[in-house]
Structure formats: C-alpha cells, structure tokens
Amino acid sequence: MHGGSSPLTASAPHEQLHVQPCATEEGIHVSTPLKHGDFTSLAEDYSKYREGYAPSVVSALIGLLGGSAEACDAVDVGAGTGIWSRMLAEAGFRSVTAVDPNDTMRATGKRDSAHHGITWRAGSGEDTGLATASADLVTMASSFHWVDFHKGTKEFSRVLRPGGWFVALWNPRYIQASPLLTDIEAELDRLKPDMKRVSSARQGLMDELSDRLAASEHFDDVILLEGRHEVQQTIDQYIGVWRSVNDVRVQLGEEKFEQFLDYARRRIGDAETVQTTYLTRAWAARRVSA
C-alpha cells in the first residue's frame, strides 16, 4: 500500500517518519546553437556560477537514513559538475558515486571534486551501470526532469537497497522574495510568451511528482522537504547563473538571450550585488522493503 505525500519543512522533520537505518570569469559565449538538454558548452558556467542547495535539506535526508551518513552509500545521478555530490561528500557519507552522461560535465566535476573522494562514472538516469542493491540513497539534483520517469524510477529501485531512499530535488530562485528578480524573470515572458520552463521545480513534472512517486510500485512512502537559503551574488555571478540555464537559452536563441541579459543588467543598475533567495524542494521516496 503506497503512502501519501507529507509536506514538511527541512528544519523540522516529522516525528512520525518511519526511519530505515542504512546497511552495515564571465560566462562562455556560445557561438554555435545549443541543443536541448546538452550541457557540453555550459560546463564552465555551471561550475562557476550555479548555487548549492539548502544545508537543512541535507540534514533532513540524513535523518531519513537513520541519522548516520557514515554508514550509508550515496549515488548522485545526473551529477553534472558535482555541486550536490560535494555536499553529500562533505556531509560524511561512507561513499559518494557521481553519475553523468556528459563527458565535459563529468570532467569538470572530477576537477572540481578532486579532494572530496567522489567516484565518477558515465551513466544516465535510465541506465546507471551500477550494481543492484548497492546504495542507500540515490539522488537527482536539478536533473530528474530530463529522465524518463518509469525507466528512471525502475533503475533507481534496482540500485537501492530495500528501505533506501530516492530523492529528486531542485533549487529554483524564490523570486517572490524580491520584486527586482520578479521583474527580471517577467522579461522572459515578454521575449517569449510561449516559453516552457523544464527546470524551475515549479511546473509540469513537479506539480504531480508526489502523486506519481506514491503510485509507483517501487516506493511505499513519499515526503516533500523544503528549505531556503540566501546568497549575495555579484552581478557577474547572477548573470552567470542565467548563462548555465539550458532550456532558457535554447528557447530564446542566443540573440534574444543576450537581450534578456542586457535587460537584467539595466534593471540591476549600479548595485554591486544581488540578494537571491533559493528554495530547495526535495521529493524523497522510500524503496519498498520486499
């Protein structure tokens, strides 16, 4: 029988959770058109400018695993340049394996994670290449929207040990906290009214994710975690984050995308920094035990 979704804040996990302990420079200006979902040309921007995730969510996930990361093996699929993978390593997991299909993103991740003890390998959400029942935690950070839902969840269930957790998470900007950022994002609608965002954690897949995971034969509990954190970004950092967003660049095209960045710079004006609130949203689904 599948459990329902239980919204809660990451800073205060619900006491009724069934805990399963674990087994013993300026951005690159691309001269050629980007392809949907291809991050090869964006790896450096991704590495330099993408922000991390709320630390409170990491703590909450460790709580789901019984409170001890040191006894758990974690896998980060669609790891990109390893932003989330490094957070897992720094949290003290026994092992962290980062999986990504893109050679350039993976090479950049290896470079950025050289001192974190992370194992890197080629693979996708549908085919990780990992051993069966080899992980206590499988995550996809800002990447699950690129994966076939049914093939991906079947693969993650295979890789997880009984009672382990799959977590899909995103960290969109919480623009409601800033009239400036709200206005800048509204310019996207003006430039392309029919734009369909696939990576904002606020649309499409995310609206139904709790129900879809709960209905899956592979999981028997689904929990939604949320945590916020604020960062002060230089103008180059703020613009650099936009340069790393594949779906916006592909849909606008490079000419309109540069127009959008020019608008953002004008709206920011003489300010030296931009205060940005990020909202980490994590859907955690527990693998069935039998």
Coordinates of C-alpha atoms in Angstrom, one line a residue:
M1 CA 0.0 0.0 0.0
H2 CA 1.5 3.3 -1.0
G3 CA 1.9 6.1 1.4
G4 CA 0.8 9.7 0.6
S5 CA 2.9 12.8 0.3
S6 CA 3.7 14.6 3.6
P7 CA 4.8 18.2 3.2
L8 CA 7.1 19.4 6.0
T9 CA 10.0 21.8 6.4
A10 CA 13.5 20.5 6.2
S11 CA 14.4 22.2 9.5
A12 CA 11.8 20.2 11.4
P13 CA 11.3 16.6 10.1
H14 CA 8.0 15.0 11.2
E15 CA 8.3 12.8 14.3
Q16 CA 6.1 10.0 12.7
L17 CA 8.6 9.2 9.9
H18 CA 9.5 5.6 9.6
V19 CA 13.3 5.7 9.7
Q20 CA 15.2 2.9 7.9
P21 CA 18.8 2.7 9.1
C22 CA 21.4 2.1 6.4
A23 CA 23.1 -1.1 5.6
T24 CA 26.4 -2.0 7.6
E25 CA 35.4 34.8 -15.2
E26 CA 32.4 35.9 -17.4
G27 CA 30.4 33.1 -18.7
I28 CA 31.2 31.4 -22.0
H29 CA 29.5 32.9 -25.0
V30 CA 28.5 30.0 -27.2
S31 CA 28.9 30.7 -30.9
T32 CA 27.0 27.6 -32.1
P33 CA 23.4 26.8 -31.3
L34 CA 22.7 24.9 -28.1
K35 CA 20.8 21.7 -28.2
H36 CA 18.0 20.9 -25.8
G37 CA 19.5 19.1 -22.8
D38 CA 23.1 19.4 -24.0
F39 CA 25.3 21.0 -21.3
T40 CA 28.6 20.5 -23.0
S41 CA 29.2 24.2 -23.8
L42 CA 27.8 25.2 -20.4
A43 CA 30.0 23.2 -18.1
E44 CA 32.3 26.1 -17.0
D45 CA 29.3 28.4 -16.4
Y46 CA 27.7 25.7 -14.4
S47 CA 30.8 25.1 -12.4
K48 CA 31.5 28.8 -11.7
Y49 CA 28.0 30.1 -11.0
R50 CA 25.4 27.5 -10.0
E51 CA 24.5 27.8 -6.4
G52 CA 24.2 24.9 -3.9
Y53 CA 21.2 23.6 -2.0
A54 CA 19.8 24.3 1.4
P55 CA 22.0 22.6 4.1
S56 CA 18.9 21.9 6.1
V57 CA 17.6 19.6 3.4
V58 CA 20.9 17.6 3.6
S59 CA 20.4 17.2 7.4
A60 CA 16.8 16.1 6.9
L61 CA 17.8 13.4 4.4
I62 CA 20.4 12.1 6.8
G63 CA 17.6 11.9 9.4
L64 CA 15.5 9.7 7.0
L65 CA 18.5 7.4 6.7
G66 CA 18.7 6.8 10.4
G67 CA 20.8 9.8 11.4
S68 CA 24.2 8.5 10.3
A69 CA 25.6 9.3 6.9
E70 CA 28.8 7.5 7.8
A71 CA 27.0 4.1 7.4
C72 CA 25.4 5.0 4.1
D73 CA 26.4 4.8 0.4
A74 CA 25.1 7.6 -1.7
V75 CA 24.7 7.9 -5.5
D76 CA 24.1 11.2 -7.3
V77 CA 22.7 10.6 -10.8
G78 CA 22.8 13.5 -13.4
A79 CA 25.5 14.9 -11.2
G80 CA 26.7 17.5 -13.7
T81 CA 29.7 19.3 -12.2
G82 CA 29.1 17.8 -8.8
I83 CA 27.6 20.6 -6.8
W84 CA 25.2 18.3 -4.9
S85 CA 27.7 15.4 -4.9
R86 CA 30.2 17.5 -3.0
M87 CA 27.5 18.4 -0.4
L88 CA 26.9 14.7 0.1
A89 CA 30.6 14.1 0.5
E90 CA 31.0 16.9 3.0
A91 CA 28.1 15.5 5.0
G92 CA 30.2 12.4 5.6
F93 CA 28.6 9.7 3.6
R94 CA 30.6 6.4 3.5
S95 CA 30.9 6.7 -0.2
V96 CA 29.6 9.0 -2.9
T97 CA 29.3 8.0 -6.5
A98 CA 28.5 10.6 -9.2
V99 CA 27.0 9.5 -12.4
D100 CA 26.5 11.7 -15.5
P101 CA 26.2 11.0 -19.3
N102 CA 28.0 14.2 -20.4
D103 CA 31.8 13.8 -20.8
T104 CA 32.5 17.5 -20.4
M105 CA 30.3 18.0 -17.3
R106 CA 31.8 14.9 -15.8
A107 CA 35.4 16.0 -16.4
T108 CA 34.6 19.4 -14.9
G109 CA 33.1 17.7 -11.9
K110 CA 36.1 15.5 -11.4
R111 CA 38.3 18.6 -11.4
D112 CA 36.1 20.5 -9.0
S113 CA 35.8 17.5 -6.7
A114 CA 39.4 16.3 -6.7
H115 CA 39.7 16.4 -2.9
H116 CA 36.3 15.0 -2.0
G117 CA 36.8 11.3 -2.5
I118 CA 33.9 11.0 -5.1
T119 CA 33.9 8.2 -7.6
W120 CA 32.8 9.4 -11.1
R121 CA 31.4 7.3 -13.8
A122 CA 29.5 7.6 -17.1
G123 CA 25.8 6.7 -17.0
S124 CA 22.2 8.0 -17.2
G125 CA 19.1 8.0 -15.1
E126 CA 17.7 5.2 -17.2
D127 CA 21.0 3.2 -17.1
T128 CA 23.4 4.0 -14.3
G129 CA 25.6 1.0 -14.8
L130 CA 25.7 0.5 -11.0
A131 CA 25.4 -2.8 -9.1
T132 CA 22.0 -3.9 -7.8
A133 CA 21.3 -3.1 -4.2
S134 CA 24.5 -1.0 -3.9
A135 CA 23.2 2.3 -2.4
D136 CA 21.2 3.6 0.5
L137 CA 20.5 6.9 -1.2
V138 CA 20.0 7.8 -4.9
T139 CA 19.6 11.4 -5.8
M140 CA 19.0 13.5 -8.8
A141 CA 19.7 17.2 -8.2
S142 CA 18.1 19.6 -10.8
S143 CA 18.2 16.8 -13.3
F144 CA 15.2 14.4 -12.9
H145 CA 13.2 16.4 -15.4
W146 CA 15.5 15.1 -18.1
V147 CA 14.8 11.4 -17.3
D148 CA 12.1 9.0 -18.5
F149 CA 10.0 8.7 -15.3
H150 CA 9.2 5.0 -15.5
K151 CA 12.6 3.8 -16.7
G152 CA 14.4 6.0 -14.2
T153 CA 12.4 5.0 -11.1
K154 CA 12.7 1.3 -12.0
E155 CA 16.5 1.8 -12.3
F156 CA 16.8 3.7 -9.0
S157 CA 14.7 1.0 -7.3
R158 CA 17.2 -1.6 -8.6
V159 CA 20.2 0.2 -7.4
L160 CA 18.7 1.0 -3.9
R161 CA 18.9 -1.4 -1.0
P162 CA 15.5 -2.3 0.5
G163 CA 14.3 0.6 2.5
G164 CA 16.7 3.0 0.8
W165 CA 15.6 6.4 -0.5
F166 CA 15.4 8.0 -3.9
V167 CA 15.4 11.9 -3.8
A168 CA 14.6 14.3 -6.6
L169 CA 15.5 17.8 -5.7
W170 CA 15.7 21.3 -7.3
N171 CA 16.8 24.7 -6.1
P172 CA 15.0 27.4 -8.0
R173 CA 15.3 31.0 -7.1
Y174 CA 12.5 32.1 -4.8
I175 CA 11.7 35.2 -6.8
Q176 CA 8.6 36.1 -4.7
A177 CA 11.1 37.4 -2.1
S178 CA 12.4 40.0 -4.5
P179 CA 10.5 42.5 -6.7
L180 CA 13.7 43.0 -8.7
L181 CA 14.1 39.3 -9.6
T182 CA 10.3 39.0 -10.2
D183 CA 10.6 41.8 -12.8
I184 CA 13.6 40.4 -14.4
E185 CA 12.0 37.0 -14.9
A186 CA 8.9 38.6 -16.3
E187 CA 11.0 39.8 -19.2
L188 CA 11.3 36.2 -20.3
D189 CA 7.6 36.1 -20.8
R190 CA 7.7 39.3 -22.9
L191 CA 10.5 38.0 -25.1
K192 CA 8.9 34.5 -25.5
P193 CA 5.3 34.3 -24.2
D194 CA 5.2 30.6 -25.0
M195 CA 8.3 29.6 -23.1
K196 CA 8.1 26.3 -21.3
R197 CA 10.4 26.1 -18.3
V198 CA 11.5 22.5 -17.6
S199 CA 14.0 23.1 -14.8
S200 CA 12.3 25.5 -12.3
A201 CA 10.8 22.9 -9.9
R202 CA 7.6 24.8 -10.2
Q203 CA 6.0 23.4 -13.3
G204 CA 4.9 20.2 -15.1
L205 CA 6.6 17.2 -13.6
M206 CA 6.9 18.8 -10.1
D207 CA 3.2 19.5 -9.8
E208 CA 2.4 15.8 -9.9
L209 CA 5.6 14.3 -8.6
S210 CA 4.4 13.3 -5.2
D211 CA 1.3 11.5 -6.6
R212 CA 3.3 9.8 -9.3
L213 CA 6.0 8.6 -6.9
A214 CA 3.4 7.4 -4.4
A215 CA 1.6 5.5 -7.1
S216 CA 4.8 3.7 -8.2
E217 CA 5.2 0.0 -7.4
H218 CA 8.8 0.8 -6.4
F219 CA 8.1 3.1 -3.4
D220 CA 5.9 3.0 -0.3
D221 CA 6.3 6.4 1.2
V222 CA 6.8 9.9 -0.2
I223 CA 7.9 13.0 1.7
L224 CA 8.3 16.6 0.5
L225 CA 11.1 18.6 2.1
E226 CA 11.7 22.3 1.6
G227 CA 14.5 24.6 2.8
R228 CA 15.5 28.2 1.9
H229 CA 18.9 29.9 2.0
E230 CA 20.0 33.3 0.8
V231 CA 23.2 34.3 -1.1
Q232 CA 24.7 37.6 -2.1
Q233 CA 25.8 37.4 -5.7
T234 CA 27.9 39.7 -7.7
I235 CA 26.4 40.9 -11.0
D236 CA 28.7 38.5 -12.9
Q237 CA 27.6 35.6 -10.7
Y238 CA 23.9 36.4 -11.2
I239 CA 24.3 36.7 -14.9
G240 CA 26.5 33.6 -14.9
V241 CA 23.7 31.5 -13.4
W242 CA 21.5 32.5 -16.3
R243 CA 24.2 31.5 -18.8
S244 CA 24.1 28.0 -17.4
V245 CA 20.3 27.5 -17.9
N246 CA 20.0 25.3 -21.0
D247 CA 16.2 25.5 -21.6
V248 CA 16.1 29.3 -21.5
R249 CA 19.0 29.7 -23.9
V250 CA 17.7 27.1 -26.3
Q251 CA 14.1 28.6 -26.4
L252 CA 15.2 32.2 -26.7
G253 CA 18.0 31.7 -29.1
E254 CA 21.4 33.5 -28.5
E255 CA 20.3 36.9 -29.8
K256 CA 17.2 37.2 -27.6
F257 CA 19.1 35.6 -24.7
E258 CA 21.7 38.4 -24.9
Q259 CA 18.9 40.9 -25.0
F260 CA 17.5 39.4 -21.8
L261 CA 20.9 39.6 -20.1
D262 CA 21.2 43.3 -21.1
Y263 CA 17.8 43.9 -19.6
A264 CA 18.8 42.3 -16.4
R265 CA 21.9 44.4 -16.1
R266 CA 19.9 47.6 -16.7
R267 CA 17.4 46.6 -14.1
I268 CA 20.1 45.9 -11.5
G269 CA 21.7 49.2 -12.3
D270 CA 24.5 50.4 -10.1
A271 CA 24.0 47.8 -7.4
E272 CA 27.2 45.8 -6.6
T273 CA 25.4 42.7 -5.5
V274 CA 22.0 40.9 -5.9
Q275 CA 20.5 39.2 -2.9
T276 CA 18.9 36.0 -4.0
T277 CA 16.8 33.5 -2.0
Y278 CA 16.9 29.9 -3.2
L279 CA 14.2 27.4 -2.3
T280 CA 15.4 23.8 -2.2
R281 CA 12.5 21.3 -2.8
A282 CA 13.2 17.6 -2.4
W283 CA 10.8 14.7 -3.1
A284 CA 12.0 11.7 -1.1
A285 CA 10.6 8.3 -1.9
R286 CA 11.4 5.2 0.1
R287 CA 12.1 2.0 -1.8
V288 CA 9.8 -0.9 -0.8
S289 CA 11.4 -3.3 1.6
A290 CA 10.3 -6.5 -0.1

